[in-house]
Amino acid sequence: MLSPEESTELADILFPKVTESITDIEATFPPRIASFVTRIAPSPTGFLHIGALYMTLINVQLTHQNNGVFFLRIEDTDDKRETETGVSDILSWLARFGVHIDEGAIWENMTEIGNYGPYTQSKRSQYYHIFAKHLVQKWLAYPCFLNESETEEIRNSQSAIGKAPGIYGNYSPWRNESFENITARIASGIPYVLRLHAPGIVGARIHVVDEIRGKLEMDDNFLDIVLLKKNGIPTYHFAHIVDDHLMGTTHVIRAEEWLPSLPLHYQIFKSFGITPPKYAHTAQLMKIDGGNKRKLSKRKDPEANVTYFFEAGYPINAIKNYLCGLLDSGFEEWKLTHMDTPYSDYTFDFARMPKSWALFDLKKLDSVSNIYLSHLSNTDLFEEMSTWAKEYNPEFYAKMNVQKELAFKAISIQRGTDRDPKKFTKLSDVVNYLKPFLKDTFATLKQSRSEIVLPVEASLVKKIIADYASSYSDNQSGDEWLTWMREQAAKFQFARDSAEFKAWGCIGKFWDFAMIIRVAIAGSTQSPDLYEMMQVLGKEEVVKRLGEFGVELI
Ligand code: GLU
């Protein structure tokens, strides 16, 4: 135990350059007017976890519905995890999802906006050191010179007698060292970390409040955790407390993985005599794997990474709708009756958020995405598909773009009618869908169409398509065309319809006849509505495809 004079002297030795107090530094920031201030605090690792996006949406939404302020802080104190483009990646992901940032690092010119910066932790060491110095002065933090093998030895001795592992209480030799020994070590240049002088007792329980889960009883922290690493850089536990305090955060809404640290965070706030902000921990996203639920894993699940969804062609709004449905149990029902209203018009509530885990299910996402796309106008759908293709399948985009008008008509087939088959689940479906329409992609399909087994022999197919080509008119309504098709079928001894097929012996059903034409036109046994397709292609192309098919058949 150091005397108050010794603690003050030690603080000056450890932080000779720090001359300001916490009060001095607090006074340099204007008081917050807003009563709801939140933030996201990503680390620039170049990886955006879908769970981080989920949490971002709820931060943004709750803040804006409470007329609050939402800011972005970059937590870059762990250089092992950082990538060079990490920050710009975060900014571009947020921009893509239309996340509006009120303060912090902003994408235009990567400059900062706001009165509470810098908003990047690596530029804030002076603040951490002011707070750390205060703790040393009060003997609430102390330098610890244990090296790795000494720490290991302590852990081994603890496990031998069944004690909780870690540096705490009597297991922390430097916690109770004399001033002389501590200062002698510092003078000889031995590296040290700064540890919290934790007041907690092993086995003690405390109450914490989580905005989503309510009041919880948890184990109190008893560990003298590291506040500043050997290089003077703060740990997350320490840095986020200094930052959230100075930046005026009122609500920390973060991932569930941090919930076990909440007693520790309360304790650090208490050591400064500061009231902590409100904390809410969003439920962990889980998936069902082999009948069991488990966390979405960065390593095993490609869908843990947000870029997976971009590449796969899920529309941004569908991803948002899906995540909002996971976040708030009332959202999905609301959305179905408010398809044209942005998600941000919905009022989210902590009370409707999942308390333990949320099932992340790609099939459900498909269904949300299908509903979203089926409500888009043809123009918007085409625009979204083109934008997706341009970025993720440029080769296909080039082909689509030279026949833009035709591509637009093709995707518009039957949309908005009772027969709208809700055919699109992802924007990437455009690639397969347009294959039979575009001349460049049809050229590939065409290569194999003569190998498709047809219901009648090739010599008859040739006659059928030659006759079809010479009498086809694209000037007919759908009904007129169908009547004409039936007559064409009858001409070659196919049944006009199923009743006729049962009544007399014909060489095939109407469906078989239509299949011959379909294969010639679409290059495949499956296609969008044949009448509509031929209308979109136009008579010249239809006749050309029929003629070429006749030549290909042996
Ligand atoms: N940098 C932390 C993370 O990415 C932030 C946690 C928090 O929101 O406080 O997990």
Coordinates of C-alpha atoms and ligand atoms in Angstrom, one line a residue:
M1 CA 0.0 0.0 0.0
L2 CA 1.5 3.3 -1.0
S3 CA 0.9 6.5 0.9
P4 CA -1.0 9.3 -0.9
E5 CA 2.2 11.2 -1.4
E6 CA 4.0 8.1 -2.8
S7 CA 1.0 7.5 -5.2
T8 CA 1.2 11.0 -6.4
E9 CA 4.9 10.8 -6.9
L10 CA 4.6 7.5 -8.7
A11 CA 1.9 9.0 -11.0
D12 CA 4.4 11.8 -11.9
I13 CA 7.2 9.3 -12.6
L14 CA 4.9 7.2 -14.8
F15 CA 3.3 10.1 -16.7
P16 CA 5.8 13.0 -16.6
K17 CA 4.2 14.7 -19.6
V18 CA 0.6 14.6 -18.3
T19 CA -0.1 18.0 -16.6
E20 CA -3.9 18.2 -17.1
S21 CA -6.5 16.6 -14.8
I22 CA -9.7 14.8 -15.8
T23 CA -11.7 17.9 -15.0
D24 CA -9.4 20.1 -17.2
I25 CA -10.0 17.8 -20.1
E26 CA -13.7 17.4 -19.5
A27 CA -14.0 21.2 -19.7
T28 CA -12.6 21.3 -23.2
F29 CA -15.7 19.5 -24.6
P30 CA -19.1 21.2 -24.9
P31 CA -21.9 19.6 -22.9
R32 CA -24.1 17.3 -24.9
I33 CA -27.6 18.6 -25.7
A34 CA -29.0 15.4 -27.1
S35 CA -30.3 12.9 -24.6
F36 CA -29.6 9.9 -26.8
V37 CA -26.0 9.6 -28.0
T38 CA -24.8 6.3 -29.4
R39 CA -21.8 5.1 -31.4
I40 CA -20.4 2.2 -33.2
A41 CA -16.8 1.5 -32.6
P42 CA -15.4 -1.0 -35.1
S43 CA -11.9 -2.1 -35.4
P44 CA -10.5 -1.7 -39.0
T45 CA -9.9 -5.4 -39.7
G46 CA -11.2 -5.3 -43.2
F47 CA -14.0 -7.7 -42.2
L48 CA -17.5 -6.6 -41.6
H49 CA -19.3 -9.3 -39.6
I50 CA -23.0 -9.5 -40.3
G51 CA -23.5 -9.2 -36.6
A52 CA -21.8 -5.8 -36.6
L53 CA -24.2 -4.6 -39.3
Y54 CA -27.1 -5.8 -37.3
M55 CA -25.9 -3.9 -34.3
T56 CA -25.2 -0.8 -36.4
L57 CA -28.7 -0.7 -37.7
I58 CA -30.2 -0.8 -34.2
N59 CA -27.8 2.0 -33.0
V60 CA -28.7 4.2 -35.9
Q61 CA -32.4 3.6 -35.7
L62 CA -32.8 4.1 -32.0
T63 CA -30.7 7.2 -32.1
H64 CA -32.6 8.8 -34.9
Q65 CA -36.0 7.9 -33.5
N66 CA -34.9 9.7 -30.3
N67 CA -33.5 12.7 -32.1
G68 CA -30.1 11.8 -30.9
V69 CA -26.6 11.8 -32.2
F70 CA -24.9 8.7 -33.7
F71 CA -21.2 8.7 -34.1
L72 CA -18.4 6.5 -35.5
R73 CA -15.3 5.8 -33.5
I74 CA -12.4 3.8 -35.0
E75 CA -10.9 1.4 -32.4
D76 CA -7.5 0.8 -33.9
T77 CA -5.4 -0.1 -30.8
D78 CA -4.8 -3.6 -31.8
D79 CA -2.4 -3.4 -34.8
K80 CA -2.3 -7.2 -35.2
R81 CA -5.9 -7.2 -36.4
E82 CA -5.8 -4.1 -38.6
T83 CA -5.6 -3.8 -42.4
E84 CA -4.5 -0.9 -44.5
T85 CA -7.9 -0.3 -46.1
G86 CA -9.8 -1.2 -42.9
V87 CA -11.1 2.3 -42.2
S88 CA -12.1 3.0 -45.8
D89 CA -13.8 -0.4 -46.0
I90 CA -15.9 0.4 -42.9
L91 CA -16.9 3.8 -44.4
S92 CA -17.8 2.3 -47.8
W93 CA -19.9 -0.5 -46.2
L94 CA -21.8 2.0 -44.0
A95 CA -22.4 4.3 -47.1
R96 CA -23.7 1.3 -49.0
F97 CA -26.2 0.6 -46.3
G98 CA -27.2 4.2 -46.2
V99 CA -26.1 4.6 -42.6
H100 CA -26.0 8.3 -41.8
I101 CA -23.2 9.2 -39.4
D102 CA -23.7 12.4 -37.5
E103 CA -20.2 12.6 -36.1
G104 CA -16.8 11.0 -36.4
A105 CA -14.9 9.7 -39.3
I106 CA -16.9 10.6 -42.4
W107 CA -16.3 9.2 -45.8
E108 CA -16.0 12.4 -47.8
N109 CA -12.2 13.0 -47.7
M110 CA -12.0 10.7 -44.6
T111 CA -12.2 13.8 -42.5
E112 CA -13.7 14.0 -39.0
I113 CA -16.8 15.9 -38.1
G114 CA -17.8 16.7 -34.5
N115 CA -16.6 18.5 -31.3
Y116 CA -15.6 15.3 -29.4
G117 CA -12.7 14.0 -31.4
P118 CA -10.3 12.8 -32.4
Y119 CA -12.6 9.8 -33.1
T120 CA -9.8 7.4 -33.7
Q121 CA -8.3 5.8 -30.7
S122 CA -4.7 5.8 -31.9
K123 CA -4.9 9.6 -31.8
R124 CA -6.2 9.8 -28.3
S125 CA -3.3 8.5 -26.1
Q126 CA -3.1 11.8 -24.2
Y127 CA -6.6 11.3 -22.9
Y128 CA -6.0 7.7 -21.8
H129 CA -2.8 8.8 -20.0
I130 CA -4.7 11.6 -18.1
F131 CA -7.2 9.1 -16.9
A132 CA -4.6 6.4 -16.2
K133 CA -2.5 9.0 -14.2
H134 CA -5.6 9.8 -12.1
L135 CA -6.0 6.1 -11.2
V136 CA -2.4 5.8 -10.1
Q137 CA -2.7 8.9 -8.0
K138 CA -5.5 7.3 -6.2
W139 CA -3.7 4.0 -6.0
L140 CA -6.5 2.5 -8.1
A141 CA -4.1 1.3 -10.7
Y142 CA -0.5 0.2 -10.4
P143 CA 2.4 -0.9 -12.7
C144 CA 3.0 -4.6 -12.9
F145 CA 6.4 -5.9 -14.0
L146 CA 5.5 -9.6 -14.2
N147 CA 6.9 -11.3 -17.3
E148 CA 5.1 -14.1 -19.2
S149 CA 6.8 -16.9 -17.3
E150 CA 6.1 -15.4 -13.9
T151 CA 2.4 -14.9 -14.9
E152 CA 2.3 -18.5 -16.1
E153 CA 3.8 -19.7 -12.8
I154 CA 1.1 -17.9 -10.8
R155 CA -1.6 -19.5 -13.0
N156 CA -0.1 -22.9 -12.5
S157 CA 0.0 -22.5 -8.7
Q158 CA -3.6 -21.3 -8.8
S159 CA -4.8 -24.3 -10.8
A160 CA -2.9 -26.7 -8.5
I161 CA -5.1 -25.7 -5.6
G162 CA -8.3 -25.0 -7.6
K163 CA -8.2 -21.2 -7.3
A164 CA -9.6 -18.9 -10.0
P165 CA -6.8 -18.1 -12.4
G166 CA -5.4 -14.6 -13.0
I167 CA -3.7 -11.6 -11.4
Y168 CA -5.7 -10.4 -8.5
G169 CA -5.5 -9.9 -4.7
N170 CA -2.6 -11.7 -3.1
Y171 CA -1.8 -13.3 -6.4
S172 CA -0.6 -9.9 -7.7
P173 CA 2.9 -9.4 -6.3
W174 CA 3.2 -5.8 -7.6
R175 CA -0.1 -4.7 -6.1
N176 CA 1.4 -4.5 -2.6
E177 CA 5.0 -3.7 -3.5
S178 CA 6.9 -0.9 -1.8
F179 CA 7.4 2.5 -3.5
E180 CA 11.2 1.9 -3.5
N181 CA 10.9 -1.4 -5.3
I182 CA 8.5 -0.1 -7.9
T183 CA 10.5 3.0 -8.7
A184 CA 13.7 1.0 -8.8
R185 CA 12.2 -1.2 -11.5
I186 CA 11.0 1.7 -13.5
A187 CA 14.4 3.4 -13.2
S188 CA 16.1 0.2 -14.6
G189 CA 13.8 0.3 -17.6
I190 CA 12.0 -3.0 -17.0
P191 CA 8.8 -3.0 -19.1
Y192 CA 5.5 -3.0 -17.2
V193 CA 1.8 -2.9 -17.8
L194 CA -0.7 -0.8 -15.9
R195 CA -3.2 -2.9 -14.0
L196 CA -6.5 -2.0 -12.4
H197 CA -6.5 -2.3 -8.6
A198 CA -9.8 -4.3 -8.7
P199 CA -11.9 -4.0 -5.6
G200 CA -14.0 -7.1 -6.4
I201 CA -13.8 -10.3 -4.3
V202 CA -13.8 -13.7 -5.9
G203 CA -17.4 -15.1 -5.8
A204 CA -19.1 -11.7 -5.2
R205 CA -22.2 -11.0 -7.3
I206 CA -23.4 -7.7 -8.5
H207 CA -26.5 -6.3 -10.3
V208 CA -26.1 -4.8 -13.7
V209 CA -28.8 -3.4 -16.0
D210 CA -29.0 -4.3 -19.6
E211 CA -31.6 -2.3 -21.6
I212 CA -32.7 -5.4 -23.5
R213 CA -32.5 -8.1 -20.7
G214 CA -33.4 -6.0 -17.7
K215 CA -31.7 -6.3 -14.3
L216 CA -29.1 -9.1 -14.2
E217 CA -27.1 -10.6 -11.4
M218 CA -23.6 -11.4 -12.5
D219 CA -20.2 -12.3 -11.0
D220 CA -18.3 -9.2 -10.0
N221 CA -14.9 -8.5 -11.5
F222 CA -12.1 -9.4 -9.3
L223 CA -9.2 -9.4 -11.8
D224 CA -6.6 -6.7 -11.9
I225 CA -7.0 -6.4 -15.7
V226 CA -4.5 -4.6 -17.9
L227 CA -5.5 -1.0 -18.6
L228 CA -2.4 0.1 -20.5
K229 CA -0.2 -2.4 -22.4
K230 CA 3.6 -2.3 -22.2
N231 CA 3.7 0.1 -25.1
G232 CA 1.3 2.5 -23.3
I233 CA -1.6 1.6 -25.6
P234 CA -4.9 1.1 -23.8
T235 CA -6.9 -2.1 -23.8
Y236 CA -10.5 -2.0 -25.1
H237 CA -11.9 -2.1 -21.6
F238 CA -10.1 1.0 -20.6
A239 CA -10.1 3.0 -23.8
H240 CA -13.8 2.6 -24.5
I241 CA -14.7 3.9 -21.0
V242 CA -12.5 7.0 -21.4
D243 CA -13.9 7.6 -24.9
D244 CA -17.6 7.0 -24.1
H245 CA -17.3 9.3 -21.2
L246 CA -15.5 12.2 -23.0
M247 CA -17.7 11.7 -26.1
G248 CA -20.9 11.9 -24.1
T249 CA -22.3 8.5 -25.1
T250 CA -25.6 7.9 -23.3
H251 CA -26.3 4.4 -24.7
V252 CA -23.7 1.7 -25.5
I253 CA -25.4 -0.7 -27.8
R254 CA -23.0 -3.5 -28.6
A255 CA -22.6 -7.2 -29.3
E256 CA -23.5 -9.8 -26.7
E257 CA -19.9 -11.0 -26.5
W258 CA -19.2 -7.9 -24.2
L259 CA -22.0 -8.7 -21.7
P260 CA -19.7 -10.7 -19.4
S261 CA -17.4 -7.7 -19.2
L262 CA -20.1 -5.4 -18.0
P263 CA -19.3 -5.8 -14.2
L264 CA -15.7 -4.8 -15.0
H265 CA -16.8 -1.8 -17.0
Y266 CA -19.1 -0.7 -14.2
Q267 CA -16.1 -1.0 -11.9
I268 CA -13.8 1.1 -14.0
F269 CA -16.5 3.8 -14.3
K270 CA -16.9 3.7 -10.5
S271 CA -13.2 4.1 -10.0
F272 CA -13.5 7.5 -11.7
G273 CA -16.7 8.3 -9.9
I274 CA -18.5 8.6 -13.2
T275 CA -22.0 7.2 -13.8
P276 CA -21.8 4.7 -16.6
P277 CA -24.0 5.1 -19.8
K278 CA -26.8 2.7 -20.3
Y279 CA -25.7 -0.6 -21.9
A280 CA -27.6 -2.8 -24.3
H281 CA -26.2 -6.1 -25.7
T282 CA -27.7 -7.3 -28.9
A283 CA -28.4 -11.0 -29.2
Q284 CA -25.9 -13.2 -30.8
L285 CA -26.6 -14.4 -34.3
M286 CA -26.7 -18.2 -34.4
K287 CA -27.2 -20.7 -37.1
I288 CA -28.4 -24.3 -37.0
D289 CA -25.7 -26.7 -38.0
G290 CA -26.3 -30.4 -37.9
G291 CA -29.3 -29.9 -35.7
N292 CA -27.4 -27.8 -33.1
K293 CA -27.3 -24.1 -32.9
R294 CA -23.9 -22.3 -32.9
K295 CA -22.5 -18.9 -33.4
L296 CA -21.9 -17.7 -36.9
S297 CA -18.2 -18.3 -37.4
K298 CA -15.9 -15.9 -39.3
R299 CA -13.8 -19.0 -40.2
K300 CA -16.5 -21.5 -41.2
D301 CA -19.4 -19.5 -42.5
P302 CA -19.0 -17.3 -45.6
E303 CA -22.2 -15.6 -44.6
A304 CA -20.6 -14.2 -41.5
N305 CA -19.0 -11.6 -43.8
V306 CA -21.2 -8.9 -45.2
T307 CA -19.4 -9.0 -48.6
Y308 CA -20.9 -12.5 -49.1
F309 CA -24.4 -10.9 -49.4
F310 CA -23.2 -8.3 -51.8
E311 CA -21.6 -10.9 -54.0
A312 CA -24.5 -13.3 -53.8
G313 CA -26.8 -10.5 -55.0
Y314 CA -29.0 -9.8 -52.0
P315 CA -30.4 -6.3 -52.3
I316 CA -29.2 -4.0 -49.5
N317 CA -32.8 -3.2 -48.5
A318 CA -33.7 -6.9 -48.3
I319 CA -30.7 -7.5 -46.0
K320 CA -31.8 -4.5 -43.9
N321 CA -35.4 -5.8 -43.7
Y322 CA -34.2 -9.2 -42.7
L323 CA -31.9 -7.9 -40.0
C324 CA -34.6 -5.6 -38.7
G325 CA -37.0 -8.5 -38.5
L326 CA -34.4 -10.3 -36.3
L327 CA -33.9 -7.2 -34.1
D328 CA -37.5 -6.5 -33.3
S329 CA -40.3 -9.1 -33.2
G330 CA -42.9 -6.6 -34.5
F331 CA -41.0 -5.5 -37.6
E332 CA -41.8 -8.3 -40.0
E333 CA -45.5 -7.9 -39.7
W334 CA -45.3 -4.1 -40.0
K335 CA -43.1 -4.4 -43.1
L336 CA -45.6 -6.6 -44.9
T337 CA -48.2 -3.8 -44.7
H338 CA -45.6 -1.0 -45.3
M339 CA -43.6 -2.3 -48.3
D340 CA -43.0 1.2 -49.7
T341 CA -42.1 2.8 -46.4
P342 CA -38.4 2.8 -45.4
Y343 CA -37.5 0.6 -42.4
S344 CA -36.5 3.8 -40.6
D345 CA -40.1 4.8 -40.2
Y346 CA -40.7 1.8 -37.9
T347 CA -40.4 2.5 -34.1
F348 CA -38.0 0.0 -32.6
D349 CA -38.1 -0.9 -29.0
F350 CA -35.6 -2.6 -26.7
A351 CA -38.6 -4.5 -25.2
R352 CA -39.2 -6.4 -28.5
M353 CA -35.6 -7.4 -29.0
P354 CA -34.3 -10.9 -28.6
K355 CA -32.7 -11.5 -25.2
S356 CA -30.6 -14.5 -25.8
W357 CA -30.0 -15.4 -29.5
A358 CA -31.4 -14.8 -32.9
L359 CA -31.6 -17.4 -35.6
F360 CA -29.8 -16.4 -38.7
D361 CA -31.4 -18.4 -41.6
L362 CA -30.5 -17.9 -45.2
K363 CA -33.8 -19.4 -46.3
K364 CA -35.7 -16.8 -44.4
L365 CA -33.5 -14.1 -46.0
D366 CA -34.3 -15.5 -49.4
S367 CA -38.0 -15.2 -48.7
V368 CA -37.6 -11.6 -47.4
S369 CA -35.6 -10.8 -50.4
N370 CA -38.1 -12.3 -52.8
I371 CA -40.9 -10.3 -51.2
Y372 CA -38.8 -7.1 -51.4
L373 CA -37.9 -7.6 -55.1
S374 CA -41.5 -8.5 -56.1
H375 CA -42.6 -5.1 -54.8
L376 CA -40.1 -3.1 -56.8
S377 CA -41.2 -1.3 -60.0
N378 CA -39.8 -2.7 -63.2
T379 CA -37.5 0.3 -63.5
D380 CA -36.2 0.0 -60.0
L381 CA -35.7 -3.7 -60.3
F382 CA -33.8 -3.3 -63.5
E383 CA -31.7 -0.5 -62.0
E384 CA -30.7 -2.6 -59.0
M385 CA -29.9 -5.7 -61.1
S386 CA -27.8 -3.6 -63.5
T387 CA -25.9 -2.0 -60.6
W388 CA -25.3 -5.4 -59.1
A389 CA -24.1 -6.9 -62.4
K390 CA -21.8 -4.0 -63.2
E391 CA -19.9 -4.5 -59.9
Y392 CA -20.0 -8.3 -59.5
N393 CA -20.4 -9.7 -63.0
P394 CA -19.0 -7.2 -65.4
E395 CA -18.6 -9.6 -68.2
F396 CA -22.3 -10.4 -68.1
Y397 CA -23.1 -6.7 -67.5
A398 CA -21.4 -5.8 -70.8
K399 CA -23.7 -8.3 -72.6
M400 CA -26.7 -7.1 -70.9
N401 CA -25.9 -3.5 -71.5
V402 CA -25.7 -3.8 -75.3
Q403 CA -29.3 -5.0 -75.3
K404 CA -30.5 -2.9 -72.5
E405 CA -34.0 -2.2 -73.8
L406 CA -34.6 -5.9 -74.5
A407 CA -33.2 -6.9 -71.1
F408 CA -35.5 -4.4 -69.4
K409 CA -38.5 -5.8 -71.3
A410 CA -37.4 -9.4 -70.5
I411 CA -37.2 -8.9 -66.7
S412 CA -40.5 -7.0 -66.8
I413 CA -42.4 -10.0 -68.2
Q414 CA -45.6 -10.6 -66.2
R415 CA -44.4 -8.6 -63.3
G416 CA -47.2 -6.7 -61.5
T417 CA -49.9 -9.0 -62.9
D418 CA -51.7 -11.8 -61.2
R419 CA -49.5 -14.2 -63.0
D420 CA -46.4 -12.5 -61.6
P421 CA -44.4 -15.6 -60.6
K422 CA -42.3 -13.6 -58.1
K423 CA -39.4 -15.0 -60.0
F424 CA -36.5 -13.2 -58.5
T425 CA -35.0 -13.9 -55.1
K426 CA -31.6 -12.3 -55.6
L427 CA -30.3 -9.6 -58.0
S428 CA -27.9 -12.2 -59.4
D429 CA -30.9 -14.2 -60.7
V430 CA -30.7 -11.8 -63.6
V431 CA -27.8 -13.8 -65.0
N432 CA -29.7 -17.1 -65.6
Y433 CA -32.9 -15.4 -66.3
L434 CA -31.6 -13.3 -69.2
K435 CA -29.5 -16.1 -70.7
P436 CA -32.1 -17.1 -73.4
F437 CA -32.8 -13.5 -74.2
L438 CA -29.5 -11.9 -74.9
K439 CA -27.8 -12.7 -78.2
D440 CA -24.4 -13.4 -76.6
T441 CA -25.6 -15.6 -73.9
F442 CA -28.2 -17.4 -76.1
A443 CA -25.3 -18.3 -78.4
T444 CA -23.9 -20.5 -75.6
L445 CA -27.3 -22.1 -74.9
K446 CA -27.9 -22.7 -78.6
Q447 CA -24.9 -25.0 -78.8
S448 CA -26.6 -27.7 -76.9
R449 CA -30.2 -27.3 -77.9
S450 CA -30.1 -29.8 -80.7
E451 CA -29.0 -32.5 -78.2
I452 CA -32.2 -32.1 -76.2
V453 CA -34.5 -35.2 -76.7
L454 CA -37.7 -34.1 -78.3
P455 CA -41.0 -36.0 -78.4
V456 CA -40.9 -36.6 -82.1
E457 CA -38.2 -37.4 -84.6
A458 CA -36.0 -34.7 -86.1
S459 CA -37.5 -34.8 -89.6
L460 CA -40.9 -33.9 -88.2
V461 CA -39.4 -31.2 -85.9
K462 CA -37.9 -29.6 -89.0
K463 CA -41.3 -29.4 -90.7
I464 CA -43.0 -28.1 -87.6
I465 CA -40.5 -25.3 -87.1
A466 CA -40.3 -24.4 -90.8
D467 CA -44.1 -24.1 -90.9
Y468 CA -44.1 -22.2 -87.6
A469 CA -41.5 -19.7 -88.8
S470 CA -43.4 -19.0 -92.0
S471 CA -46.7 -18.3 -90.4
Y472 CA -45.8 -16.8 -87.0
S473 CA -47.0 -13.3 -86.5
D474 CA -46.0 -11.2 -83.4
N475 CA -49.0 -9.1 -84.0
Q476 CA -51.4 -11.3 -81.9
S477 CA -52.7 -10.9 -78.4
G478 CA -51.8 -13.7 -75.9
D479 CA -55.2 -15.3 -76.4
E480 CA -55.0 -15.1 -80.2
W481 CA -51.6 -16.6 -80.2
L482 CA -52.7 -19.5 -78.0
T483 CA -55.6 -20.3 -80.3
W484 CA -53.2 -20.2 -83.2
M485 CA -50.7 -22.4 -81.4
R486 CA -53.4 -25.0 -80.8
E487 CA -54.2 -25.0 -84.5
Q488 CA -50.5 -25.3 -85.4
A489 CA -50.3 -28.3 -83.0
A490 CA -53.4 -29.9 -84.6
K491 CA -51.9 -29.5 -88.1
F492 CA -49.2 -31.9 -87.1
Q493 CA -51.4 -34.4 -85.2
F494 CA -50.8 -33.1 -81.7
A495 CA -53.7 -32.6 -79.4
R496 CA -55.1 -29.1 -79.1
D497 CA -55.7 -29.6 -75.4
S498 CA -55.8 -32.5 -72.8
A499 CA -59.4 -33.3 -73.5
E500 CA -58.6 -33.9 -77.1
F501 CA -55.5 -35.9 -76.2
K502 CA -57.7 -38.3 -74.2
A503 CA -60.4 -38.5 -76.9
W504 CA -58.4 -39.6 -79.9
G505 CA -55.0 -41.0 -80.7
C506 CA -52.6 -38.2 -81.5
I507 CA -48.9 -38.2 -81.7
G508 CA -48.5 -36.0 -78.6
K509 CA -49.9 -33.5 -76.2
F510 CA -50.2 -29.8 -76.9
W511 CA -47.5 -29.4 -74.2
D512 CA -45.1 -31.6 -76.4
F513 CA -45.7 -29.3 -79.3
A514 CA -45.1 -26.2 -77.3
M515 CA -41.8 -27.9 -76.0
I516 CA -40.5 -28.1 -79.5
I517 CA -41.0 -24.4 -80.1
R518 CA -39.6 -23.6 -76.6
V519 CA -36.4 -25.5 -77.2
A520 CA -35.9 -23.8 -80.5
I521 CA -36.6 -20.3 -79.1
A522 CA -35.1 -20.5 -75.6
G523 CA -32.5 -23.2 -76.2
S524 CA -33.8 -25.1 -73.1
T525 CA -36.8 -27.1 -71.9
Q526 CA -37.5 -24.3 -69.4
S527 CA -38.2 -20.7 -70.2
P528 CA -40.2 -17.7 -69.1
D529 CA -43.7 -17.5 -70.7
L530 CA -43.2 -18.5 -74.3
Y531 CA -45.6 -15.9 -75.8
E532 CA -44.1 -13.1 -73.8
M533 CA -40.6 -14.2 -74.6
M534 CA -41.3 -14.2 -78.3
Q535 CA -42.9 -10.8 -78.0
V536 CA -39.8 -9.4 -76.3
L537 CA -37.4 -11.1 -78.9
G538 CA -39.4 -9.8 -81.9
K539 CA -40.4 -11.6 -85.0
E540 CA -37.1 -11.3 -86.8
E541 CA -35.2 -13.0 -83.9
V542 CA -37.8 -15.6 -83.5
V543 CA -37.7 -16.6 -87.1
K544 CA -33.9 -16.6 -87.1
R545 CA -33.8 -18.9 -84.1
L546 CA -36.3 -21.3 -85.6
G547 CA -34.4 -21.3 -88.9
E548 CA -31.0 -22.0 -87.3
F549 CA -32.5 -24.8 -85.2
G550 CA -33.8 -26.4 -88.4
V551 CA -30.3 -26.4 -89.8
E552 CA -28.7 -27.8 -86.6
L553 CA -31.0 -30.8 -86.5
I554 CA -29.7 -33.9 -88.3
Ligands
GLU1 N1 -14.1 -2.4 -31.0 C1 -15.1 -3.2 -30.3 C2 -15.6 -4.3 -31.2 O1 -15.4 -4.1 -32.4 C3 -16.3 -2.3 -30.0 C4 -17.2 -2.8 -29.0 C5 -18.1 -1.7 -28.5 O2 -19.1 -1.4 -29.2 O3 -17.9 -1.2 -27.4 O4 -16.1 -5.3 -30.8

